[in-house]
Amino acid sequence: MFIGKGKITLTALFFLFLSVSPAQAVPLTIETSAGTVKGEIQQALAVWIRIPYGKAPTGELRWQKPQLAEVWNGVFDATQPAANCIQPSKTGPIGVEDCLNLNIYRPNNDEANLPVLYYIHGGNNQMGTSAEFDPQSAAISLNAVIVTVNHRLGALGFNPLSALNTGAKLQDSGNFALLDIKLSLDWIKGNIAQFGGNPNNITISGFSAGGRDVMAMLISPISKIPLIRR
C-alpha cells in the first residue's frame, strides 16, 4: 500500500500539535511573605495548591487563635494535593490537624490587578474541603483570581468550653474556624498582588455553611473596615 508524502506530513503535524503545551504567561515561582512558592499550569489556569497561611494548630496551639505560618527556607512545592482538615466519614475520621492552607487559581495570562473571588466550602462546618469548588470556569469567565481555603472543622473549629478560656475575648469565643478564615483573608490581602490579584477587590463567597460563615464574618467586629466593606 502506497502512502503519499502529503499524508505523512499531515500526520506529523497532527502529532506535533498534540504535543504542544499551553504557553506559560504567568510566573509560577512567587515570593510571598512566608517564602517562595512554585505552582504549575493546569489547562488554562496557573495554579498554586495547599499554601500554608497558618501554623499547624496542634499541641499547645490546639483550640487556640491561629498564628501566621512561619517563614520557610527554599521553594515550597505548591503542586501537591492539599491536606484537608479532620472530619467524619463513613469509614471513620479522615484528614489531619495541620490543614490551614489555601489554593490560588488564575487565568494563564499576563494581566495584573485582577478581581479576587474568595470561596469558603460547605459541609455544615463539620466536613468539606477547599477542593469542593471547581475554579476553571469561574476564573476564565470572570477573568479573576480564585482562592479556596481550608479551615478547622467540628469541635476543633468551634469549641467554647469554659475550660479553654484564657481571658482573651477572641480566644474565648471558641470560633476558631472563623479566626482561621480571618487569618487567611489577612494573608490574601497581603500577598494576592504577587499572584496578579487586586487586594482592594476581594469578594468573599461560600456555599451552604460557607455562606453562613460569610454572614458571620460580616457581623463580627474582627472583620470591620478596612478588611471588609459591607
XYZ file of N, CA and C in Angstrom:
690
model
N 0.857 -1.193 0.000
C 0.000 0.000 0.000
C 0.893 1.243 0.000
N 0.636 2.173 -0.871
C 1.466 3.369 -1.012
C 0.855 4.508 -0.205
N 1.706 5.154 0.631
C 1.262 6.324 1.393
C 1.963 7.546 0.833
N 1.212 8.510 0.392
C 1.795 9.694 -0.226
C 2.454 10.600 0.781
N 3.340 11.448 0.289
C 4.073 12.352 1.169
C 3.146 13.311 1.904
N 2.071 13.706 1.239
C 1.136 14.639 1.865
C 0.550 14.075 3.138
N 0.202 12.782 3.133
C -0.369 12.171 4.328
C 0.662 12.063 5.443
N 1.876 11.736 5.093
C 2.931 11.632 6.094
C 3.151 12.989 6.768
N 3.194 14.040 5.980
C 3.420 15.381 6.510
C 2.266 15.814 7.407
N 1.045 15.522 6.985
C -0.133 15.899 7.751
C -0.156 15.175 9.091
N 0.197 13.891 9.091
C 0.228 13.117 10.331
C 1.276 13.662 11.288
N 2.429 14.013 10.770
C 3.487 14.563 11.609
C 3.052 15.872 12.253
N 2.374 16.717 11.498
C 1.893 17.972 12.040
C 0.830 17.746 13.096
N 0.009 16.709 12.930
C -1.044 16.395 13.884
C -0.450 16.021 15.232
N 0.565 15.157 15.237
C 1.195 14.768 16.489
C 1.980 15.915 17.108
N 2.517 16.780 16.286
C 3.210 17.958 16.790
C 2.242 18.857 17.536
N 1.049 19.014 16.969
C 0.021 19.838 17.600
C -0.379 19.283 18.962
N -0.528 17.963 19.062
C -0.922 17.357 20.317
C 0.132 17.519 21.403
N 1.375 17.614 21.014
C 2.452 17.659 21.994
C 2.732 19.058 22.520
N 2.124 20.069 21.938
C 2.390 21.444 22.345
C 1.616 21.772 23.621
N 2.284 22.264 24.643
C 1.642 22.674 25.888
C 1.230 24.135 25.797
N 0.230 24.547 26.609
C -0.161 25.959 26.596
C 1.023 26.849 26.950
N 1.145 27.970 26.256
C 2.243 28.896 26.531
C 2.108 29.436 27.953
N 3.205 29.502 28.663
C 3.190 29.999 30.035
C 3.285 31.514 30.037
N 2.214 32.169 30.502
C 2.187 33.627 30.538
C 2.385 34.162 31.948
N 2.196 33.314 32.955
C 2.252 33.737 34.350
C 3.526 33.183 34.999
N 4.279 33.987 35.744
C 5.401 33.428 36.516
C 4.862 32.442 37.551
N 5.415 31.249 37.599
C 4.916 30.230 38.513
C 5.635 30.251 39.859
N 6.808 30.851 39.920
C 7.543 30.982 41.171
C 7.287 32.366 41.741
N 6.652 32.394 42.925
C 6.168 33.643 43.508
C 6.772 33.828 44.900
N 7.170 35.059 45.192
C 7.654 35.401 46.526
C 6.478 35.872 47.377
N 6.257 35.202 48.506
C 5.210 35.609 49.438
C 5.844 36.053 50.755
N 5.019 36.515 51.664
C 5.524 36.967 52.959
C 6.103 35.829 53.788
N 5.726 34.582 53.451
C 6.216 33.427 54.204
C 7.332 32.690 53.481
N 7.575 33.016 52.228
C 8.593 32.322 51.465
C 8.193 32.159 50.012
N 9.015 31.444 49.265
C 8.799 31.259 47.835
C 7.913 30.041 47.587
N 6.942 30.196 46.690
C 6.089 29.079 46.298
C 6.198 28.881 44.791
N 6.065 27.634 44.362
C 6.096 27.334 42.938
C 4.870 26.512 42.561
N 4.124 27.003 41.564
C 2.933 26.318 41.107
C 3.132 25.666 39.763
N 2.024 25.460 39.051
C 2.075 24.811 37.753
C 0.916 25.289 36.886
N 1.003 24.988 35.597
C -0.078 25.288 34.669
C -0.975 24.067 34.562
N -2.264 24.262 34.763
C -3.264 23.216 34.583
C -4.297 23.727 33.597
N -4.299 23.149 32.399
C -5.175 23.603 31.319
C -4.936 25.095 31.082
N -5.944 25.934 31.294
C -5.785 27.365 31.020
C -5.512 28.168 32.283
N -5.195 27.480 33.389
C -5.003 28.165 34.652
C -3.581 28.010 35.173
N -3.114 29.037 35.880
C -1.929 28.922 36.719
C -2.431 28.593 38.125
N -1.818 27.598 38.770
C -2.375 27.036 39.994
C -1.291 26.902 41.065
N -1.648 27.302 42.298
C -0.805 27.082 43.479
C -1.680 26.435 44.536
N -1.303 25.231 45.004
C -2.138 24.435 45.891
C -1.508 24.352 47.282
N -2.356 24.289 48.304
C -2.004 23.998 49.712
C -0.964 24.951 50.306
N -1.009 26.216 49.951
C -0.077 27.179 50.543
C -0.433 27.366 52.023
N 0.490 27.175 52.939
C 0.168 27.363 54.359
C -0.041 28.842 54.677
N -1.156 29.153 55.324
C -1.358 30.519 55.806
C -1.253 30.580 57.324
N -1.300 29.424 57.985
C -1.203 29.391 59.439
C -0.350 28.239 59.918
N 0.170 28.364 61.126
C 0.901 27.267 61.739
C -0.037 26.096 61.997
N 0.529 24.912 62.108
C -0.275 23.740 62.437
C -0.950 23.953 63.793
N -2.296 23.897 63.875
C -2.987 24.121 65.151
C -3.005 22.843 65.989
N -1.819 22.397 66.366
C -1.662 21.158 67.114
C -0.940 21.439 68.431
N -0.955 20.439 69.317
C -0.262 20.602 70.590
C -0.781 21.800 71.363
N 0.117 22.697 71.748
C -0.281 23.876 72.513
C -1.125 24.856 71.714
N -1.097 24.715 70.381
C -1.882 25.624 69.530
C -3.276 25.069 69.219
N -3.580 23.866 69.701
C -4.931 23.322 69.503
C -5.917 24.138 70.340
N -7.076 24.461 69.746
C -8.086 25.300 70.401
C -7.491 26.636 70.836
N -6.651 27.171 69.943
C -6.064 28.478 70.161
C -6.299 29.335 68.917
N -6.225 30.632 69.100
C -6.278 31.543 67.965
C -5.168 31.172 66.977
N -5.449 31.106 65.665
C -4.421 30.696 64.709
C -3.298 31.722 64.609
N -2.135 31.230 64.266
C -0.972 32.082 64.092
C -0.468 31.960 62.664
N 0.048 33.060 62.119
C 0.568 33.045 60.766
C 1.641 31.982 60.597
N 1.660 31.382 59.420
C 2.660 30.369 59.110
C 4.064 30.951 59.248
N 4.977 30.125 59.742
C 6.359 30.551 59.849
C 7.008 30.648 58.475
N 7.983 31.519 58.348
C 8.717 31.666 57.093
C 9.525 30.394 56.846
N 9.446 29.873 55.633
C 10.191 28.665 55.292
C 11.386 29.003 54.404
N 12.341 28.087 54.385
C 13.504 28.218 53.515
C 13.268 27.442 52.230
N 13.946 27.855 51.165
C 13.812 27.153 49.903
C 12.507 27.477 49.205
N 12.098 26.594 48.299
C 10.896 26.796 47.491
C 9.834 25.783 47.897
N 8.656 26.279 48.263
C 7.544 25.410 48.652
C 6.867 24.860 47.401
N 6.723 23.539 47.331
C 6.095 22.880 46.190
C 4.580 23.010 46.315
N 4.008 23.961 45.584
C 2.564 24.221 45.657
C 1.829 23.512 44.534
N 2.217 22.253 44.274
C 1.565 21.476 43.217
C 0.964 20.185 43.753
N 1.170 19.892 45.039
C 0.674 18.646 45.616
C -0.721 18.843 46.195
N -1.524 17.766 46.312
C -2.878 17.899 46.861
C -2.867 18.489 48.268
N -3.860 19.305 48.555
C -3.942 19.958 49.854
C -4.303 18.956 50.941
N -3.731 19.154 52.129
C -4.137 18.372 53.298
C -5.452 18.941 53.814
N -6.442 18.075 54.008
C -7.751 18.519 54.459
C -7.891 18.350 55.964
N -8.768 19.150 56.550
C -8.927 19.148 57.999
C -9.673 17.906 58.474
N -9.426 17.524 59.719
C -10.061 16.333 60.301
C -11.579 16.487 60.257
N -12.246 15.397 59.834
C -13.693 15.395 59.687
C -14.197 13.959 59.656
N -15.485 13.766 59.921
C -16.029 12.406 59.904
C -16.237 11.899 58.477
N -16.218 10.591 58.328
C -16.559 9.942 57.063
C -17.234 8.613 57.381
N -17.706 7.919 56.363
C -18.375 6.640 56.571
C -17.450 5.590 57.156
N -16.158 5.774 56.956
C -15.186 4.794 57.448
C -14.455 5.271 58.697
N -14.846 6.411 59.234
C -14.171 6.956 60.407
C -13.543 8.297 60.114
N -12.858 8.885 61.076
C -12.253 10.211 60.873
C -11.200 10.185 59.769
N -11.183 11.242 58.970
C -10.167 11.421 57.942
C -9.599 12.829 58.058
N -8.460 13.061 57.411
C -7.854 14.380 57.426
C -6.793 14.508 58.507
N -6.215 15.704 58.594
C -5.142 15.985 59.556
C -5.411 17.327 60.227
N -4.757 17.552 61.360
C -4.905 18.834 62.041
C -4.097 19.936 61.367
N -2.994 19.577 60.762
C -2.150 20.568 60.080
C -2.752 20.852 58.706
N -3.782 21.687 58.691
C -4.585 21.847 57.468
C -4.895 23.297 57.131
N -4.220 24.242 57.766
C -4.522 25.653 57.486
C -3.795 26.068 56.214
N -4.433 25.781 55.091
C -3.830 26.044 53.788
C -4.867 26.586 52.826
N -4.398 27.170 51.736
C -5.295 27.726 50.728
C -4.762 27.457 49.327
N -5.658 27.554 48.367
C -5.340 27.328 46.957
C -5.612 28.600 46.168
N -4.763 28.869 45.185
C -4.915 30.056 44.344
C -4.918 29.620 42.875
N -5.906 30.105 42.135
C -6.043 29.804 40.713
C -6.231 31.109 39.953
N -5.609 31.218 38.795
C -5.815 32.407 37.982
C -5.659 32.060 36.511
N -6.265 32.860 35.602
C -6.075 32.608 34.169
C -4.601 32.704 33.798
N -4.205 31.884 32.860
C -2.811 31.895 32.406
C -2.626 33.012 31.388
N -2.690 34.244 31.887
C -2.426 35.410 31.039
C -1.508 36.355 31.804
N -1.130 37.441 31.167
C -0.166 38.349 31.801
C -0.834 39.558 32.450
N -2.143 39.470 32.713
C -2.847 40.593 33.311
C -2.617 40.653 34.823
N -2.593 41.865 35.340
C -2.429 42.095 36.774
C -3.649 42.830 37.317
N -3.707 42.939 38.637
C -4.785 43.681 39.292
C -6.160 43.083 39.001
N -6.219 41.751 38.898
C -7.474 41.074 38.615
C -8.358 41.022 39.861
N -9.682 41.012 39.693
C -10.561 40.837 40.856
C -10.328 39.469 41.484
N -10.601 39.366 42.779
C -10.349 38.137 43.529
C -11.668 37.608 44.084
N -11.932 36.315 43.849
C -13.099 35.643 44.428
C -12.599 34.639 45.463
N -12.957 34.866 46.720
C -12.544 34.023 47.845
C -13.722 33.127 48.212
N -13.478 31.811 48.281
C -14.581 30.849 48.445
C -14.375 29.998 49.692
N -15.452 29.879 50.505
C -15.461 29.028 51.691
C -16.379 27.837 51.420
N -15.870 26.635 51.624
C -16.633 25.435 51.274
C -17.787 25.178 52.236
N -18.716 24.328 51.802
C -19.835 23.910 52.628
C -19.501 22.665 53.441
N -20.553 22.089 54.063
C -20.361 20.874 54.849
C -20.766 21.010 56.298
N -21.651 21.975 56.606
C -22.174 22.150 57.962
C -21.075 22.484 58.978
N -19.939 22.986 58.485
C -18.787 23.267 59.339
C -18.310 22.025 60.092
N -18.705 20.858 59.596
C -18.275 19.578 60.160
C -17.388 18.812 59.183
N -17.570 19.080 57.903
C -16.819 18.381 56.865
C -16.689 19.290 55.652
N -16.013 18.777 54.621
C -15.812 19.559 53.405
C -14.354 19.953 53.223
N -14.023 20.353 51.981
C -12.634 20.697 51.675
C -12.573 21.848 50.685
N -11.388 22.416 50.570
C -11.166 23.517 49.635
C -11.250 23.069 48.187
N -11.216 21.743 47.959
C -11.303 21.215 46.591
C -12.745 21.118 46.103
N -13.706 21.494 46.953
C -15.125 21.403 46.583
C -15.454 22.244 45.350
N -14.807 23.391 45.242
C -15.127 24.362 44.191
C -14.213 24.156 42.995
N -14.787 23.978 41.806
C -14.018 23.856 40.572
C -13.782 25.260 40.021
N -12.538 25.745 40.030
C -12.275 27.147 39.680
C -12.171 27.414 38.184
N -12.159 26.363 37.372
C -11.832 26.532 35.954
C -12.742 27.542 35.261
N -14.049 27.297 35.279
C -14.961 28.173 34.533
C -15.040 29.558 35.150
N -15.012 29.639 36.499
C -15.121 30.941 37.157
C -13.913 31.815 36.855
N -12.720 31.239 36.940
C -11.510 32.031 36.700
C -11.469 32.561 35.273
N -11.882 31.724 34.320
C -11.826 32.130 32.918
C -12.950 33.101 32.578
N -14.182 32.771 32.974
C -15.318 33.629 32.604
C -15.265 34.982 33.291
N -14.784 35.015 34.529
C -14.686 36.279 35.268
C -13.353 36.973 35.062
N -12.392 36.269 34.465
C -11.009 36.760 34.364
C -10.556 37.226 35.741
N -10.603 36.291 36.679
C -10.374 36.621 38.084
C -9.444 35.604 38.726
N -8.907 35.999 39.873
C -8.145 35.090 40.724
C -9.121 34.426 41.688
N -9.063 33.097 41.783
C -9.946 32.346 42.675
C -9.120 31.801 43.834
N -9.622 31.989 45.040
C -8.959 31.463 46.238
C -9.935 30.554 46.971
N -9.512 29.331 47.308
C -10.310 28.442 48.152
C -9.490 28.099 49.386
N -10.169 27.851 50.500
C -9.462 27.771 51.784
C -9.945 26.594 52.611
N -9.031 25.995 53.355
C -9.373 25.016 54.387
C -9.291 25.687 55.750
N -10.244 25.341 56.627
C -10.253 25.856 57.997
C -10.665 24.731 58.927
N -10.401 24.904 60.222
C -10.727 23.860 61.183
C -12.236 23.580 61.215
N -12.576 22.329 61.479
C -13.959 21.872 61.424
C -14.380 21.234 62.743
N -15.699 21.103 62.914
C -16.228 20.387 64.061
C -15.760 20.977 65.383
N -15.475 20.079 66.341
C -15.080 20.510 67.676
C -13.719 21.190 67.681
N -12.898 20.948 66.665
C -11.610 21.636 66.575
C -11.770 23.056 66.047
N -12.888 23.307 65.381
C -13.133 24.626 64.810
C -14.078 25.488 65.618
N -14.952 24.842 66.375
C -15.943 25.572 67.172
C -16.056 24.886 68.528
N -15.502 25.524 69.568
C -15.477 24.862 70.873
C -15.355 25.914 71.976
N -16.502 26.390 72.508
C -16.465 27.455 73.510
C -16.426 26.935 74.950
N -15.774 25.808 75.199
C -15.710 25.278 76.549
C -15.034 26.271 77.486
N -15.609 26.448 78.653
C -15.034 27.386 79.624
C -13.645 26.936 80.080
N -13.384 25.641 80.022
C -12.072 25.124 80.434
C -10.957 25.619 79.522
N -11.318 26.067 78.320
C -10.321 26.560 77.360
C -10.100 28.065 77.467
N -10.875 28.720 78.318
C -10.804 30.175 78.403
C -9.438 30.658 78.899
N -8.995 31.738 78.279
C -7.709 32.337 78.637
C -7.857 33.776 79.126
N -9.059 34.329 79.007
C -9.273 35.720 79.356
C -9.199 36.647 78.167
N -8.813 36.087 77.001
C -8.777 36.867 75.759
C -10.125 36.741 75.057
N -10.723 37.873 74.725
C -12.087 37.884 74.211
C -12.232 37.033 72.948
N -11.356 37.239 71.946
C -11.457 36.481 70.703
C -11.188 35.006 70.944
N -10.169 34.724 71.730
C -9.797 33.346 72.023
C -10.965 32.604 72.661
N -11.616 33.236 73.623
C -12.646 32.570 74.409
C -13.963 32.423 73.664
N -14.086 33.019 72.495
C -15.305 32.844 71.705
C -15.457 31.398 71.252
N -14.342 30.678 71.111
C -14.394 29.307 70.618
C -14.580 29.190 69.121
N -14.671 30.327 68.434
C -14.901 30.316 66.985
C -13.569 30.250 66.233
N -12.851 29.152 66.446
C -11.512 29.031 65.868
C -11.549 28.984 64.348
N -12.597 28.386 63.789
C -12.710 28.322 62.328
C -12.862 29.712 61.727
N -13.663 30.562 62.361
C -13.829 31.926 61.861
C -12.533 32.721 62.005
N -11.781 32.449 63.059
C -10.483 33.095 63.206
C -9.505 32.598 62.141
N -9.628 31.305 61.759
C -8.819 30.785 60.650
C -9.142 31.542 59.361
N -10.437 31.709 59.096
C -10.862 32.411 57.883
C -10.327 33.841 57.891
N -10.439 34.506 59.036
C -9.908 35.874 59.147
C -8.410 35.901 58.852
N -7.663 34.945 59.403
C -6.222 34.917 59.183
C -5.908 34.683 57.708
N -6.662 33.792 57.071
C -6.413 33.534 55.647
C -6.715 34.761 54.801
N -7.731 35.521 55.187
C -8.039 36.760 54.471
C -6.932 37.788 54.648
N -6.372 37.848 55.844
C -5.227 38.740 56.069
C -4.067 38.340 55.163
N -3.817 37.024 55.052
C -2.733 36.529 54.207
C -2.985 36.909 52.746
N -4.217 36.703 52.297
C -4.575 37.037 50.919
C -4.424 38.535 50.680
N -4.905 39.321 51.608
C -4.808 40.782 51.469
C -3.360 41.213 51.279
N -2.442 40.554 51.993
C -1.042 40.953 51.935
C -0.247 40.334 50.801
N -0.774 39.283 50.163
C 0.035 38.547 49.181
C -0.578 38.391 47.793
N -1.864 38.653 47.661
C -2.515 38.304 46.400
C -2.018 39.139 45.228
N -1.475 40.323 45.469
C -0.952 41.143 44.373
C 0.173 40.426 43.643
N 0.975 39.628 44.382
C 2.059 38.891 43.741
C 1.531 37.845 42.764
N 0.289 37.420 42.946
C -0.334 36.438 42.056
C -1.197 37.109 40.990
N -1.129 38.436 40.920
C -1.882 39.165 39.916
C -3.254 39.615 40.354
N -3.573 39.460 41.648
C -4.881 39.864 42.139
C -4.873 41.262 42.729
N -6.047 41.853 42.796
C -6.212 43.194 43.358
C -6.600 43.069 44.832
N -5.724 43.437 45.767
C -6.041 43.285 47.189
C -7.174 44.181 47.658
N -7.574 45.142 46.833
C -8.683 46.025 47.180
C -9.980 45.643 46.479
N -9.974 44.465 45.833
C -11.181 43.992 45.142
C -11.343 42.502 45.394
N -11.623 42.151 46.655
C -11.789 40.757 47.066
C -13.258 40.532 47.430
N -13.904 39.611 46.741
C -15.285 39.250 47.035
C -15.291 37.933 47.798
N -15.920 37.919 48.968
C -15.982 36.724 49.804
C -17.283 35.985 49.515
N -17.180 34.695 49.243
C -18.357 33.905 48.921
C -18.267 32.551 49.611
N -19.365 31.814 49.629
C -19.360 30.496 50.232
C -20.617 29.744 49.891
N -20.566 28.426 50.057
C -21.706 27.557 49.791
C -22.193 26.936 51.088
N -23.496 26.970 51.313
C -24.100 26.334 52.482
C -23.462 26.878 53.764
N -22.799 26.031 54.542
C -22.152 26.517 55.761
C -21.142 27.609 55.459
N -20.511 27.524 54.281
C -19.592 28.581 53.879
C -20.295 29.915 53.742
N -21.546 29.894 53.262
C -22.339 31.117 53.180
C -22.655 31.669 54.563
N -22.948 30.773 55.512
C -23.195 31.220 56.886
C -21.930 31.815 57.494
N -20.786 31.240 57.126
C -19.526 31.790 57.634
C -19.278 33.187 57.070
N -19.669 33.412 55.821
C -19.561 34.754 55.244
C -20.417 35.725 56.050
N -21.654 35.316 56.364
C -22.541 36.165 57.151
C -21.932 36.451 58.527
N -21.351 35.415 59.152
C -20.732 35.599 60.460
C -19.570 36.583 60.385
N -18.802 36.510 59.285
C -17.694 37.440 59.131
C -18.189 38.871 58.952
N -19.312 39.026 58.267
C -19.879 40.358 58.086
C -20.352 40.953 59.414
N -20.885 40.087 60.283
C -21.404 40.543 61.569
C -20.285 40.813 62.558
N -19.229 40.013 62.491
C -18.185 40.049 63.514
C -17.383 41.346 63.475
N -17.067 41.902 64.638
C -16.227 43.116 64.679
C -14.786 42.858 64.245
N -14.341 41.591 64.204
C -12.951 41.324 63.809
C -12.725 41.595 62.329
N -13.793 41.669 61.551
C -13.637 41.878 60.111
C -14.163 43.233 59.669
N -14.179 44.184 60.567
C -14.663 45.520 60.221
C -13.695 46.171 59.233
N -14.140 47.264 58.623
C -13.281 48.034 57.705
C -11.959 48.295 58.427
N -10.786 48.132 57.738
C -10.638 48.084 56.293
C -10.652 46.692 55.677
N -10.865 45.614 56.487
C -10.825 44.286 55.886
C -12.021 44.038 54.979
N -13.225 44.292 55.492
C -14.435 44.003 54.726
C -15.298 45.259 54.637
N -15.734 45.562 53.416
C -16.694 46.640 53.195
C -18.049 45.989 53.038
N -18.989 46.343 53.898
C -20.297 45.700 53.895
C -21.203 46.335 52.841
